[in-house]
Amino acid sequence: AGPTPASQAVAPPASSAPSSPASVPKEQSALEKIVERARGEGKVVYWASSPQQDGTMQALEKAFNARFGLDIKIEHVKLDSSTSTSRTIVETAAGRVPGDIFFSSAAQLLQVVEASGVEKTDWVSIFGEKLPGIEKRANTLVTDIRGYGLLLHDTTYCLAYNTKLVRREEVPTRWEGLADPKWKGRFTIDARSFPFPLLVFQPGWSQEKVEQLVRELLKNDPLIVPANRGDEVARGEVSLQIVWVRIARQIKAQGAPVDCVFMEPTPVIPVYLGVSKTAAHPNAARLFLAWLVTEGLPILDEKEFLGGQVTDPATSVGRSVKEAGTQIVAEKSSEDVKTTGTMVRRITEIITQVRKN
């Protein structure tokens, strides 16, 4: 018998036929799994002082849900970083459920890590494809805490001045300039010591040099305030005030005669957000956090002047610092964090002694 004609060929059994690609269910990516699990959790408990306006959080919630097709409620509990981190540590140790997301400085985040209150997340691997900006937020200045949280913004200091009392060209751009007798009684110092402890990270500076600078400035009779919030310079009670850049911009946007210049060097304190180890809504929390520090930043920056990262020229603060050409001083390791703690205690003691006298 000759070969079987093609029209009469017998097809191989179905079991031996290669599977069609369409018949194989596509495996979900890590991000897709998180989105689906977040959908079931339905909520995020967010412990942080920022944003300060309720309307900002409502805008963020709406944009976040629209982005991923979810209906997640963001419960915002306004806590400062100290309270947020301490409560996370205490609640976790007691076996209770803390907020899903906590707010912290590098030192405070290290405390949560040491207390086993937070676990590492491979943020870039999970979210990098859909939220490419996350790499800059995950690779923080303080390498010891990478993976444990994401950078929300840099608290960047500047010297605000009242434009009705001082011309821009008169404003000192170096810290030593505040010791000039012309500024006697015309500027403020924060009783909590900041940002002076960070100056120790400037090359060529030592703890002794920073302490001596503070003593010289205190001889110039500054107004010592509980916190530098910009109120005094806005009201014209002083000509100069050391404040966060975002505070200066907020005050200016509200119509106060205030502007600011970057000092040499420029102190920076990064602010982080982390997901607690025993979070009740871990997937929704990670998804919201990853989105917040990437696609959510324009909303924060527009409404509250947040989102600035000095190492990223794509942000408003990054551009401003680059244009000013100043050196950045910030903590870069756990040892630096300990050094800052030491400097805070020493400088606070110096300021306290002056207030007593």
mmCIF file with all atom_site columns, N, CA and C in Angstrom, residues 138-163:
data_model
loop_
_atom_site.group_PDB
_atom_site.id
_atom_site.type_symbol
_atom_site.label_atom_id
_atom_site.label_alt_id
_atom_site.label_comp_id
_atom_site.label_asym_id
_atom_site.label_entity_id
_atom_site.label_seq_id
_atom_site.pdbx_PDB_ins_code
_atom_site.Cartn_x
_atom_site.Cartn_y
_atom_site.Cartn_z
_atom_site.occupancy
_atom_site.B_iso_or_equiv
_atom_site.pdbx_formal_charge
_atom_site.auth_seq_id
_atom_site.auth_comp_id
_atom_site.auth_asym_id
_atom_site.auth_atom_id
_atom_site.pdbx_PDB_model_num
ATOM 1  N N  . ALA A 1 138 ? 13.417 54.031 46.214 1.00 0.00 ? 138 ALA A N  1
ATOM 2  C CA . ALA A 1 138 ? 13.836 52.859 46.985 1.00 0.00 ? 138 ALA A CA 1
ATOM 3  C C  . ALA A 1 138 ? 15.320 52.931 47.345 1.00 0.00 ? 138 ALA A C  1
ATOM 4  N N  . ASN A 1 139 ? 16.126 53.481 46.459 1.00 0.00 ? 139 ASN A N  1
ATOM 5  C CA . ASN A 1 139 ? 17.568 53.563 46.692 1.00 0.00 ? 139 ASN A CA 1
ATOM 6  C C  . ASN A 1 139 ? 17.894 54.822 47.482 1.00 0.00 ? 139 ASN A C  1
ATOM 7  N N  . THR A 1 140 ? 17.691 54.753 48.772 1.00 0.00 ? 140 THR A N  1
ATOM 8  C CA . THR A 1 140 ? 17.815 55.916 49.640 1.00 0.00 ? 140 THR A CA 1
ATOM 9  C C  . THR A 1 140 ? 19.268 56.237 49.956 1.00 0.00 ? 140 THR A C  1
ATOM 10 N N  . LEU A 1 141 ? 19.473 57.444 50.504 1.00 0.00 ? 141 LEU A N  1
ATOM 11 C CA . LEU A 1 141 ? 20.820 57.868 50.891 1.00 0.00 ? 141 LEU A CA 1
ATOM 12 C C  . LEU A 1 141 ? 21.383 56.964 51.986 1.00 0.00 ? 141 LEU A C  1
ATOM 13 N N  . VAL A 1 142 ? 20.538 56.579 52.929 1.00 0.00 ? 142 VAL A N  1
ATOM 14 C CA . VAL A 1 142 ? 20.975 55.708 54.031 1.00 0.00 ? 142 VAL A CA 1
ATOM 15 C C  . VAL A 1 142 ? 20.822 54.256 53.592 1.00 0.00 ? 142 VAL A C  1
ATOM 16 N N  . THR A 1 143 ? 21.929 53.660 53.178 1.00 0.00 ? 143 THR A N  1
ATOM 17 C CA . THR A 1 143 ? 21.876 52.335 52.553 1.00 0.00 ? 143 THR A CA 1
ATOM 18 C C  . THR A 1 143 ? 21.374 51.248 53.501 1.00 0.00 ? 143 THR A C  1
ATOM 19 N N  . ASP A 1 144 ? 21.553 51.416 54.797 1.00 0.00 ? 144 ASP A N  1
ATOM 20 C CA . ASP A 1 144 ? 21.159 50.392 55.765 1.00 0.00 ? 144 ASP A CA 1
ATOM 21 C C  . ASP A 1 144 ? 19.658 50.124 55.787 1.00 0.00 ? 144 ASP A C  1
ATOM 22 N N  . ILE A 1 145 ? 18.854 51.072 55.300 1.00 0.00 ? 145 ILE A N  1
ATOM 23 C CA . ILE A 1 145 ? 17.404 50.892 55.371 1.00 0.00 ? 145 ILE A CA 1
ATOM 24 C C  . ILE A 1 145 ? 16.775 50.629 54.005 1.00 0.00 ? 145 ILE A C  1
ATOM 25 N N  . ARG A 1 146 ? 17.591 50.377 52.995 1.00 0.00 ? 146 ARG A N  1
ATOM 26 C CA . ARG A 1 146 ? 17.027 50.099 51.674 1.00 0.00 ? 146 ARG A CA 1
ATOM 27 C C  . ARG A 1 146 ? 16.181 48.832 51.708 1.00 0.00 ? 146 ARG A C  1
ATOM 28 N N  . GLY A 1 147 ? 14.998 48.940 51.125 1.00 0.00 ? 147 GLY A N  1
ATOM 29 C CA . GLY A 1 147 ? 14.079 47.815 51.097 1.00 0.00 ? 147 GLY A CA 1
ATOM 30 C C  . GLY A 1 147 ? 13.049 47.859 52.209 1.00 0.00 ? 147 GLY A C  1
ATOM 31 N N  . TYR A 1 148 ? 13.347 48.605 53.263 1.00 0.00 ? 148 TYR A N  1
ATOM 32 C CA . TYR A 1 148 ? 12.422 48.670 54.398 1.00 0.00 ? 148 TYR A CA 1
ATOM 33 C C  . TYR A 1 148 ? 11.411 49.807 54.274 1.00 0.00 ? 148 TYR A C  1
ATOM 34 N N  . GLY A 1 149 ? 11.631 50.704 53.362 1.00 0.00 ? 149 GLY A N  1
ATOM 35 C CA . GLY A 1 149 ? 10.711 51.814 53.184 1.00 0.00 ? 149 GLY A CA 1
ATOM 36 C C  . GLY A 1 149 ? 10.997 52.542 51.888 1.00 0.00 ? 149 GLY A C  1
ATOM 37 N N  . LEU A 1 150 ? 10.180 53.532 51.588 1.00 0.00 ? 150 LEU A N  1
ATOM 38 C CA . LEU A 1 150 ? 10.356 54.338 50.382 1.00 0.00 ? 150 LEU A CA 1
ATOM 39 C C  . LEU A 1 150 ? 10.406 55.806 50.770 1.00 0.00 ? 150 LEU A C  1
ATOM 40 N N  . LEU A 1 151 ? 11.232 56.540 50.059 1.00 0.00 ? 151 LEU A N  1
ATOM 41 C CA . LEU A 1 151 ? 11.370 57.970 50.321 1.00 0.00 ? 151 LEU A CA 1
ATOM 42 C C  . LEU A 1 151 ? 10.122 58.713 49.862 1.00 0.00 ? 151 LEU A C  1
ATOM 43 N N  . LEU A 1 152 ? 9.516  59.475 50.776 1.00 0.00 ? 152 LEU A N  1
ATOM 44 C CA . LEU A 1 152 ? 8.374  60.311 50.411 1.00 0.00 ? 152 LEU A CA 1
ATOM 45 C C  . LEU A 1 152 ? 8.870  61.651 49.878 1.00 0.00 ? 152 LEU A C  1
ATOM 46 N N  . HIS A 1 153 ? 9.709  62.309 50.646 1.00 0.00 ? 153 HIS A N  1
ATOM 47 C CA . HIS A 1 153 ? 10.296 63.571 50.198 1.00 0.00 ? 153 HIS A CA 1
ATOM 48 C C  . HIS A 1 153 ? 11.507 63.897 51.054 1.00 0.00 ? 153 HIS A C  1
ATOM 49 N N  . ASP A 1 154 ? 12.301 64.825 50.597 1.00 0.00 ? 154 ASP A N  1
ATOM 50 C CA . ASP A 1 154 ? 13.427 65.315 51.378 1.00 0.00 ? 154 ASP A CA 1
ATOM 51 C C  . ASP A 1 154 ? 13.005 66.575 52.101 1.00 0.00 ? 154 ASP A C  1
ATOM 52 N N  . THR A 1 155 ? 13.236 66.605 53.411 1.00 0.00 ? 155 THR A N  1
ATOM 53 C CA . THR A 1 155 ? 13.049 67.832 54.163 1.00 0.00 ? 155 THR A CA 1
ATOM 54 C C  . THR A 1 155 ? 14.319 68.644 53.957 1.00 0.00 ? 155 THR A C  1
ATOM 55 N N  . THR A 1 156 ? 14.239 69.632 53.097 1.00 0.00 ? 156 THR A N  1
ATOM 56 C CA . THR A 1 156 ? 15.402 70.419 52.701 1.00 0.00 ? 156 THR A CA 1
ATOM 57 C C  . THR A 1 156 ? 15.320 71.800 53.334 1.00 0.00 ? 156 THR A C  1
ATOM 58 N N  . TYR A 1 157 ? 16.393 72.205 53.967 1.00 0.00 ? 157 TYR A N  1
ATOM 59 C CA . TYR A 1 157 ? 16.402 73.484 54.676 1.00 0.00 ? 157 TYR A CA 1
ATOM 60 C C  . TYR A 1 157 ? 16.885 74.633 53.791 1.00 0.00 ? 157 TYR A C  1
ATOM 61 N N  . CYS A 1 158 ? 16.331 75.808 54.057 1.00 0.00 ? 158 CYS A N  1
ATOM 62 C CA . CYS A 1 158 ? 16.776 77.021 53.395 1.00 0.00 ? 158 CYS A CA 1
ATOM 63 C C  . CYS A 1 158 ? 16.675 78.173 54.395 1.00 0.00 ? 158 CYS A C  1
ATOM 64 N N  . LEU A 1 159 ? 17.165 79.324 54.015 1.00 0.00 ? 159 LEU A N  1
ATOM 65 C CA . LEU A 1 159 ? 17.054 80.507 54.869 1.00 0.00 ? 159 LEU A CA 1
ATOM 66 C C  . LEU A 1 159 ? 15.990 81.420 54.279 1.00 0.00 ? 159 LEU A C  1
ATOM 67 N N  . ALA A 1 160 ? 14.845 81.483 54.967 1.00 0.00 ? 160 ALA A N  1
ATOM 68 C CA . ALA A 1 160 ? 13.759 82.345 54.502 1.00 0.00 ? 160 ALA A CA 1
ATOM 69 C C  . ALA A 1 160 ? 14.032 83.772 54.942 1.00 0.00 ? 160 ALA A C  1
ATOM 70 N N  . TYR A 1 161 ? 13.590 84.721 54.131 1.00 0.00 ? 161 TYR A N  1
ATOM 71 C CA . TYR A 1 161 ? 13.772 86.122 54.493 1.00 0.00 ? 161 TYR A CA 1
ATOM 72 C C  . TYR A 1 161 ? 12.510 86.908 54.149 1.00 0.00 ? 161 TYR A C  1
ATOM 73 N N  . ASN A 1 162 ? 12.262 87.943 54.941 1.00 0.00 ? 162 ASN A N  1
ATOM 74 C CA . ASN A 1 162 ? 11.113 88.814 54.711 1.00 0.00 ? 162 ASN A CA 1
ATOM 75 C C  . ASN A 1 162 ? 11.507 89.849 53.663 1.00 0.00 ? 162 ASN A C  1
ATOM 76 N N  . THR A 1 163 ? 10.855 89.803 52.511 1.00 0.00 ? 163 THR A N  1
ATOM 77 C CA . THR A 1 163 ? 11.247 90.653 51.388 1.00 0.00 ? 163 THR A CA 1
ATOM 78 C C  . THR A 1 163 ? 10.980 92.137 51.633 1.00 0.00 ? 163 THR A C  1
#
